[in-house]
Short mmCIF file of C-alpha atoms and ligand atoms in Angstrom, two decimals:
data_model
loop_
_atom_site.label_atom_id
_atom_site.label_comp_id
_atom_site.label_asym_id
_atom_site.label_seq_id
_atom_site.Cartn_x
_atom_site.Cartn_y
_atom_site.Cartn_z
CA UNK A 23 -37.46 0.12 -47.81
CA UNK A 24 -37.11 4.18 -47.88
CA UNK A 25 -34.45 6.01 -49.98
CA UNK A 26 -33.03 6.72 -46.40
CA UNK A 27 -32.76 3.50 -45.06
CA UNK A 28 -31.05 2.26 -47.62
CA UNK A 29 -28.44 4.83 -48.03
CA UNK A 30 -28.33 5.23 -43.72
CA UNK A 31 -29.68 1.29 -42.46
CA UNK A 32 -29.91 -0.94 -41.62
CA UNK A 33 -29.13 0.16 -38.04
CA UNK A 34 -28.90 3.33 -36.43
CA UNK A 35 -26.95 4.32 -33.47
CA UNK A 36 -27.88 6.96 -31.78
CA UNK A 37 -26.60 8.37 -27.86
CA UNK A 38 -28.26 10.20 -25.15
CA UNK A 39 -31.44 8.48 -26.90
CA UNK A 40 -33.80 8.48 -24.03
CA UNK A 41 -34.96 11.68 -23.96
CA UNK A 42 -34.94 15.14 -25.95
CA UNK A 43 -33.72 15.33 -29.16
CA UNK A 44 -31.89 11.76 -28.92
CA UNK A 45 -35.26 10.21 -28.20
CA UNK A 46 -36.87 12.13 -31.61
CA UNK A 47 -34.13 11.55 -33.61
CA UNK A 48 -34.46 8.11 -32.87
CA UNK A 49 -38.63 8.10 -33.12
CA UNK A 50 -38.12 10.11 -36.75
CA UNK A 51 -35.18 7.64 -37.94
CA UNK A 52 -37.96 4.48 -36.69
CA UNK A 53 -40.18 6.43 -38.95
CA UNK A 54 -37.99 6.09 -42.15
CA UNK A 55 -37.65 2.23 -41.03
CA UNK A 56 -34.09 2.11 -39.45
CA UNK A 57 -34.00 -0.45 -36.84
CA UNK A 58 -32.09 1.47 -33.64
CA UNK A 59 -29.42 1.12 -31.21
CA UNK A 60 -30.17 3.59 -28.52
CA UNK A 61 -27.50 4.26 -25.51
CA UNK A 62 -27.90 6.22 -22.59
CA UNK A 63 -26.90 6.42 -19.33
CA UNK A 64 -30.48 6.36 -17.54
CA UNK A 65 -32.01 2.92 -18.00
CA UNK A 66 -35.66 3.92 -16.72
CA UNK A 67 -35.84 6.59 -19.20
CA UNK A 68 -34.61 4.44 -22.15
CA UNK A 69 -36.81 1.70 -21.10
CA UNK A 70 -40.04 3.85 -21.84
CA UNK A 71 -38.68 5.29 -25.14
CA UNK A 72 -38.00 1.82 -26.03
CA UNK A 73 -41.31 0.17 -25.02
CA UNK A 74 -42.97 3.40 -26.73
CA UNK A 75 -41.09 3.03 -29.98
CA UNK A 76 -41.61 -0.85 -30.22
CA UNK A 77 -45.49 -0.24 -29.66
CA UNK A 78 -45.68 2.07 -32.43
CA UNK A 79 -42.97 1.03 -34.91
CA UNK A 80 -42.58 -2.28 -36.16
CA UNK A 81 -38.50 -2.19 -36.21
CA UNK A 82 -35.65 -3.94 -34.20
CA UNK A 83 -34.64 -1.89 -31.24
CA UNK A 84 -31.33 -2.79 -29.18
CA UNK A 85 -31.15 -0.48 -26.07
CA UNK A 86 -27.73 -0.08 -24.49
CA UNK A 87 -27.61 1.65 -21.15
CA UNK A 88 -23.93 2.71 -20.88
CA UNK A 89 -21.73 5.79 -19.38
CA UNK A 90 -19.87 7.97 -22.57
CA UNK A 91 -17.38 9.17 -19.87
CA UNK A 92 -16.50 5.77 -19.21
CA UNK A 93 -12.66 5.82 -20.24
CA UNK A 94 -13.06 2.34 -22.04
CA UNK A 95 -16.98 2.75 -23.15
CA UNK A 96 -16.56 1.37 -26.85
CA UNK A 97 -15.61 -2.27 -25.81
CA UNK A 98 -18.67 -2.77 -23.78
CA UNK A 99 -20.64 -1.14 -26.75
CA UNK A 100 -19.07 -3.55 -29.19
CA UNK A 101 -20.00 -6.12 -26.69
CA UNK A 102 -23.63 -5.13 -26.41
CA UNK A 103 -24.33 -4.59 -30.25
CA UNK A 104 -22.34 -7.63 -31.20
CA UNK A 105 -21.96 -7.80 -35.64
CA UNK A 106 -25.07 -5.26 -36.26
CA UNK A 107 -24.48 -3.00 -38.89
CA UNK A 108 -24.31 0.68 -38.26
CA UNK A 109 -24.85 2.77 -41.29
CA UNK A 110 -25.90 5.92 -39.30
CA UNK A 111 -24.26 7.42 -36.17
CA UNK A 112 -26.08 10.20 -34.35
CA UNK A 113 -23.62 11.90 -31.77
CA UNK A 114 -26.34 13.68 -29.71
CA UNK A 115 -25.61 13.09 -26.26
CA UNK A 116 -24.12 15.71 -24.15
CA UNK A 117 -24.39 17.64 -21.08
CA UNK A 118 -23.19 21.00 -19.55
CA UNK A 119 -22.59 23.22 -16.77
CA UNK A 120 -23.47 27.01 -16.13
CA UNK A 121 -21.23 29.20 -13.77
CA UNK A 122 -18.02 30.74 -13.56
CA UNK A 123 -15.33 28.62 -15.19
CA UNK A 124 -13.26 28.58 -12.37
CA UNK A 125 -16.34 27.68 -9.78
CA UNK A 126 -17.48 25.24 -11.47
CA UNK A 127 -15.52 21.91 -10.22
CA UNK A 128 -12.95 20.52 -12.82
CA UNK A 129 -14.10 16.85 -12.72
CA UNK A 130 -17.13 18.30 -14.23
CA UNK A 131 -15.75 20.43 -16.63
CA UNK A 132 -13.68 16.87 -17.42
CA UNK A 133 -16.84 14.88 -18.00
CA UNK A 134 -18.53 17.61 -20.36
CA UNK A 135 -14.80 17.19 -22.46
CA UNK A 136 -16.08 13.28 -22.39
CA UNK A 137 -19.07 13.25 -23.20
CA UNK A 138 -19.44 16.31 -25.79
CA UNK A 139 -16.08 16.01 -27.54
CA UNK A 140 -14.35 12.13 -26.76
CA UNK A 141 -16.55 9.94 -26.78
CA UNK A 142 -18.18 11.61 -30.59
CA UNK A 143 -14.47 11.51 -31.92
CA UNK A 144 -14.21 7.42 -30.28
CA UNK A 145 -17.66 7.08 -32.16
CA UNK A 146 -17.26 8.72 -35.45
CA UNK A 147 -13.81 6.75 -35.68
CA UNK A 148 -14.70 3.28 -35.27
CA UNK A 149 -18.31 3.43 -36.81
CA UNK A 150 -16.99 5.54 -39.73
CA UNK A 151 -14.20 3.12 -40.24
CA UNK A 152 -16.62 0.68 -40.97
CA UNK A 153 -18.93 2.66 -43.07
CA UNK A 154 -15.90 3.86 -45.01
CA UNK A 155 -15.31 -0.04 -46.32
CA UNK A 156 -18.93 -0.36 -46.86
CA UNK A 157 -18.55 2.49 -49.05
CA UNK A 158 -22.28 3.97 -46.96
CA UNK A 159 -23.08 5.21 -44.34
CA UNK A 160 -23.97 9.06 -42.12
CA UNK A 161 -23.02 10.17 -39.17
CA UNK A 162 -24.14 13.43 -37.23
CA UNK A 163 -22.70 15.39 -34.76
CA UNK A 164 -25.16 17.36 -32.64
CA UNK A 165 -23.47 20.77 -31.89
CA UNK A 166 -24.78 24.10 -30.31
CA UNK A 167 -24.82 28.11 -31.73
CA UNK A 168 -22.77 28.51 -28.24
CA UNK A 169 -20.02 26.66 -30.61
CA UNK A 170 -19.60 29.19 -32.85
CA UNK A 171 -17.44 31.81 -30.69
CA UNK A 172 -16.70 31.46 -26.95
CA UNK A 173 -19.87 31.72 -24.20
CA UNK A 174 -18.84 32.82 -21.51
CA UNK A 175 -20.73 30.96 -18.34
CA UNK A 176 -20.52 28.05 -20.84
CA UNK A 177 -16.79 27.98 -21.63
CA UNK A 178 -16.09 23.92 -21.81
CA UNK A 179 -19.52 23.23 -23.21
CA UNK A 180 -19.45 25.92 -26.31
CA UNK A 181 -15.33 24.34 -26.87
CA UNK A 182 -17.28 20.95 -27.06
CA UNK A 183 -19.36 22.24 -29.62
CA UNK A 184 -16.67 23.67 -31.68
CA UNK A 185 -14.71 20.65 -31.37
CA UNK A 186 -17.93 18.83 -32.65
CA UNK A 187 -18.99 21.47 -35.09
CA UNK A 188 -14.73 21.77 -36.72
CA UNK A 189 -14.39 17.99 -36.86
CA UNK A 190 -17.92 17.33 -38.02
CA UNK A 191 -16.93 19.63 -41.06
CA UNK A 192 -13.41 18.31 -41.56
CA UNK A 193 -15.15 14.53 -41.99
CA UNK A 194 -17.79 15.92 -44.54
CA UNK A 195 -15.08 16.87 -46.64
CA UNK A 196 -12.86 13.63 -46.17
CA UNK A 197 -15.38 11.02 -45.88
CA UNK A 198 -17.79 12.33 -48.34
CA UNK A 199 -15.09 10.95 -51.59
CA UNK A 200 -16.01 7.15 -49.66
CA UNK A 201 -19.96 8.06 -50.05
CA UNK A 202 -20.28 8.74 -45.79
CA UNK A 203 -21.99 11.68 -45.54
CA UNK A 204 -21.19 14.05 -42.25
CA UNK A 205 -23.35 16.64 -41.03
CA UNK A 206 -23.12 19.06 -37.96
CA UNK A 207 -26.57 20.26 -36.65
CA UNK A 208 -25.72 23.89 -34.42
CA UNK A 209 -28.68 23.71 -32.49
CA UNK A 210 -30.13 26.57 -30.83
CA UNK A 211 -32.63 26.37 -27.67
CA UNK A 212 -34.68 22.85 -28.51
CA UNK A 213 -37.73 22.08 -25.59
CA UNK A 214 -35.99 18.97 -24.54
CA UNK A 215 -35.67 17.90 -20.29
CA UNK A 216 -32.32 19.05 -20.42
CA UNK A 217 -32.64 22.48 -21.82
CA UNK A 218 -35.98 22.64 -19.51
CA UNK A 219 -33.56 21.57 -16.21
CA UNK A 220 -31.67 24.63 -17.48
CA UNK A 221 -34.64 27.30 -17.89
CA UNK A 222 -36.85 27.08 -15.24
CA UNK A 223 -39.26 29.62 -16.45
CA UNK A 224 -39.69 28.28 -20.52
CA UNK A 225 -42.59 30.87 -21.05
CA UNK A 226 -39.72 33.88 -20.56
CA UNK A 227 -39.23 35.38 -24.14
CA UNK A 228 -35.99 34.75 -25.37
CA UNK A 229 -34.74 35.57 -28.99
CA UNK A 230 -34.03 33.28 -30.80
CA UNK A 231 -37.30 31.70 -29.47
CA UNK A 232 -37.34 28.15 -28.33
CA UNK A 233 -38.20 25.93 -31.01
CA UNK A 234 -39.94 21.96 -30.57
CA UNK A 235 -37.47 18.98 -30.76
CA UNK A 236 -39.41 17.68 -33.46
CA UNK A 237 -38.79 20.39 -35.74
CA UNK A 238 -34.87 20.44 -34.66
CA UNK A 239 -34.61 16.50 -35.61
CA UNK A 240 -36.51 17.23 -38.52
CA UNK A 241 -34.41 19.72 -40.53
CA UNK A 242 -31.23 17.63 -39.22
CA UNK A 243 -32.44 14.86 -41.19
CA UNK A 244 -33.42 16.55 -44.30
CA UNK A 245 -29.89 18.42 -44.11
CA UNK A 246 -28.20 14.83 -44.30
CA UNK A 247 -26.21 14.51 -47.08
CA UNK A 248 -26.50 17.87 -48.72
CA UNK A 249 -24.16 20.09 -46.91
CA UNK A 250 -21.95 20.04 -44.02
CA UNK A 251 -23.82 21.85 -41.72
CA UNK A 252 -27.27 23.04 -40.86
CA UNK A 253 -28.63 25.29 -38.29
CA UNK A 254 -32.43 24.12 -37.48
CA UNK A 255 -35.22 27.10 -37.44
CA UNK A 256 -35.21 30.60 -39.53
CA UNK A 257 -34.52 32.63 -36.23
CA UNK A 258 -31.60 30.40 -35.15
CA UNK A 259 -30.15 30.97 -38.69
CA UNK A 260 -31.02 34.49 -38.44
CA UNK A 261 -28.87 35.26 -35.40
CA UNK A 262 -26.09 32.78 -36.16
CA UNK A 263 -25.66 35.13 -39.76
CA UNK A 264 -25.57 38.31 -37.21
CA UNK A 265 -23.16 36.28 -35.03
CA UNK A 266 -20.89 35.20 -37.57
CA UNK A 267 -20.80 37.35 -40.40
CA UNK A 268 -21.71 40.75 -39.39
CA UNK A 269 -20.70 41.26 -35.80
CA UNK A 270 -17.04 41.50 -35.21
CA UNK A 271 -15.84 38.21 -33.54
CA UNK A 272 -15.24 40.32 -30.17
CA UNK A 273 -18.82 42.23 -30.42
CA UNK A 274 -20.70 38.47 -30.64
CA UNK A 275 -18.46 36.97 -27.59
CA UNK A 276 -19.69 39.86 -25.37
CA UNK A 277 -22.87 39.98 -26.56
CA UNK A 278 -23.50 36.48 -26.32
CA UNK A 279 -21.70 36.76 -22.33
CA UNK A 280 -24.27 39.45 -21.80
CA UNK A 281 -26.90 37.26 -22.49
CA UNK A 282 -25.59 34.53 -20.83
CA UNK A 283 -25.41 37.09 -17.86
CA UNK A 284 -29.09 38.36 -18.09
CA UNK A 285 -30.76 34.66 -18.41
CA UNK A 286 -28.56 33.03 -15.62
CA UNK A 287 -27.48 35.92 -13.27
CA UNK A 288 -23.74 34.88 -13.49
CA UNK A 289 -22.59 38.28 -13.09
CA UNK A 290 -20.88 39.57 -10.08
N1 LIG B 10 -31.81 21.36 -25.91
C1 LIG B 10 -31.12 22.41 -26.33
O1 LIG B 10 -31.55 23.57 -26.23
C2 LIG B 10 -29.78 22.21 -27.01
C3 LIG B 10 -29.15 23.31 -27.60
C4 LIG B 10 -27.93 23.14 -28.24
C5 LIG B 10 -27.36 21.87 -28.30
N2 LIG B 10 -27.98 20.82 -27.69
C6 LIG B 10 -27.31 19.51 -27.72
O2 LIG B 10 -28.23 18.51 -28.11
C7 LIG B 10 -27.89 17.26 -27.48
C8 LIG B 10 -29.11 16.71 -26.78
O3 LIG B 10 -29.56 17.67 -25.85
P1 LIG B 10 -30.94 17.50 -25.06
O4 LIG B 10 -31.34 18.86 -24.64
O5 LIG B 10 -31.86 16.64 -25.85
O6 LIG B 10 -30.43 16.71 -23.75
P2 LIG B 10 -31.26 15.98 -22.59
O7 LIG B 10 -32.69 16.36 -22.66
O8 LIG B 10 -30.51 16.25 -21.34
O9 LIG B 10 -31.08 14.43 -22.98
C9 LIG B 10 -29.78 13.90 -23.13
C10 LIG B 10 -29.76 12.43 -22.77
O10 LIG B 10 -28.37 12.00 -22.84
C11 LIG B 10 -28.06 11.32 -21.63
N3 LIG B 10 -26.66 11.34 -21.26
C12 LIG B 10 -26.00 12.33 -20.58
N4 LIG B 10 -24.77 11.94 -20.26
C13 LIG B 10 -24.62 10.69 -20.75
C14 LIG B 10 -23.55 9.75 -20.71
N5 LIG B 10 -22.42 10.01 -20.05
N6 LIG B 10 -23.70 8.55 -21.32
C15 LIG B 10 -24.87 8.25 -21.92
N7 LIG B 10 -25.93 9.09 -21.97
C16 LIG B 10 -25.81 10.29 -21.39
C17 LIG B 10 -28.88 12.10 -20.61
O11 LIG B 10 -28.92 11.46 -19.34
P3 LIG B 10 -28.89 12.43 -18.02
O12 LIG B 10 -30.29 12.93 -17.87
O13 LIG B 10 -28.42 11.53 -16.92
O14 LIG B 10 -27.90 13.56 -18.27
C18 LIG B 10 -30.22 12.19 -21.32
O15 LIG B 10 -30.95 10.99 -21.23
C19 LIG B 10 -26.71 17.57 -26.54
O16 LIG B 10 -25.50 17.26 -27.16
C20 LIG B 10 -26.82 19.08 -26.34
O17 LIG B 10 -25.59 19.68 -26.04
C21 LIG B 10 -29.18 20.96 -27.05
#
């Protein structure tokens, strides 16, 4: 048994773990010996990740296919995963929506507030309930660089990630006196389907560059437990020091609109 799995195991739950960084977090957390609970909304998807993972790993694997906007999700969770104990919580699914805040429709800008921001706080409360009596136990949030000042073209996504990135940093502090450690990731552009979907052309040079989801899971993990927050890849770290602590907090808002503006055309 790894140092890791017995500080974070014996189960793992991780969401939006059929593809991108869900499904490496929970191939690198099968590599430390975690058996996993993956949940995700697409059950083809999930079912290759979990036939792939149980072909290479020999660990328990409990996939859950399940909606995070469902208003009443954690009952049928708690249904589906039954006594197993979770000593590790990754809050990694989310989803968002590029246009003008007021074209894009509200019921979607109501599911990103689901997804990205309620159903991690539903999560982190139950599960870290739990770990809290054990006295053991991690969770991550997965937050975004478009979380640390408003992006525009992004509006109720990069909230979502400051939600995720304030509370994420409010828990380290609490939970860490009942040995839980909490850690925010503020992840820049990862190669993942999702951010793919979003960036047609993934060859265009962008700064910060693109970096693999393997690397992004990678330094997540090895930040567990010794801060409260890590920012995955030199560049991403680079820009987020420019963003935060030398630019004024207006100058990085329209900076950050302006490339929102030149990568998706939002402007009018
Ligand atoms: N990739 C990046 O550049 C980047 C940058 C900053 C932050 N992040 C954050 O990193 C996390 C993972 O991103 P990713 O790029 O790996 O995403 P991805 O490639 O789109 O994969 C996310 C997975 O979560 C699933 N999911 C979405 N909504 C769900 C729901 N309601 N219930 C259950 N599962 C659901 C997705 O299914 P569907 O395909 O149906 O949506 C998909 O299988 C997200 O929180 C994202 O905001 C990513």
């Amino acid at each position: 048994m790894s140092t890791f799995s017995k500080k974070y195991g014996p189960w793992a739950l991780v969401t939006g773990a059929a593809m991108g960084l869900g499904a490496e977090f929970a191939r690198q957390l099968a590599g430390f010996g975690l058996d996993l609970i993956l949940v995700d909304i697409q059950p083809e998807a999930l079912k290759k990740t979990t036939e792939s993972l149980t072909r290479d790993f020999n660990i328990n694997i409990r996939p859950v296919i399940l909606d995070l906007a469902g208003q009443d999700f954690l009952p049928s969770l708690l249904a589906a995963i039954g006594n197993l104990e979770v000593g590790l919580l990754v809050n990694n699914a989310g989803i968002s929506a590029i246009g003008h805040f007021l074209d894009v429709p509200l019921e979607k800008h109501l599911s990103i507030l689901d997804i990205n921001a309620r159903a991690p706080l539903i999560l982190a409360h139950h599960f870290g309930g739990l770990m809290r009596g054990r006295k053991h136990g991690g969770i991550i949030f997965v937050s975004s660089m478009s979380g640390l000042a408003g992006t525009s073209y992004v509006g109720e996504y990069s909230a979502t990630k400051a939600h995720d990135l304030v509370l994420s940093e409010a828990l380290w502090q609490e939970l860490r006196l009942s040995n839980v450690d909490v850690l925010a990731t503020i992840v820049g552009a990862a190669d993942t389907p999702g951010w793919r979907a979003e960036n047609p052309n993934p060859d265009t040079k962008t700064w910060p560059p693109v970096i693999s989801a393997e690397d992004t899971v990678r330094e997540t993990l090895t930040a567990l437990g010794k801060k409260p927050s890590v920012v995955p890849g030199a560049q991403n770290r680079l820009a987020t020091f420019l963003t935060t602590r030398l630019l004024s907090r207006k100058a990085a808002i329209e900076i950050m609109g302006k490339v929102m503006e030149k990568r998706y055309g939002t402007d009018e």
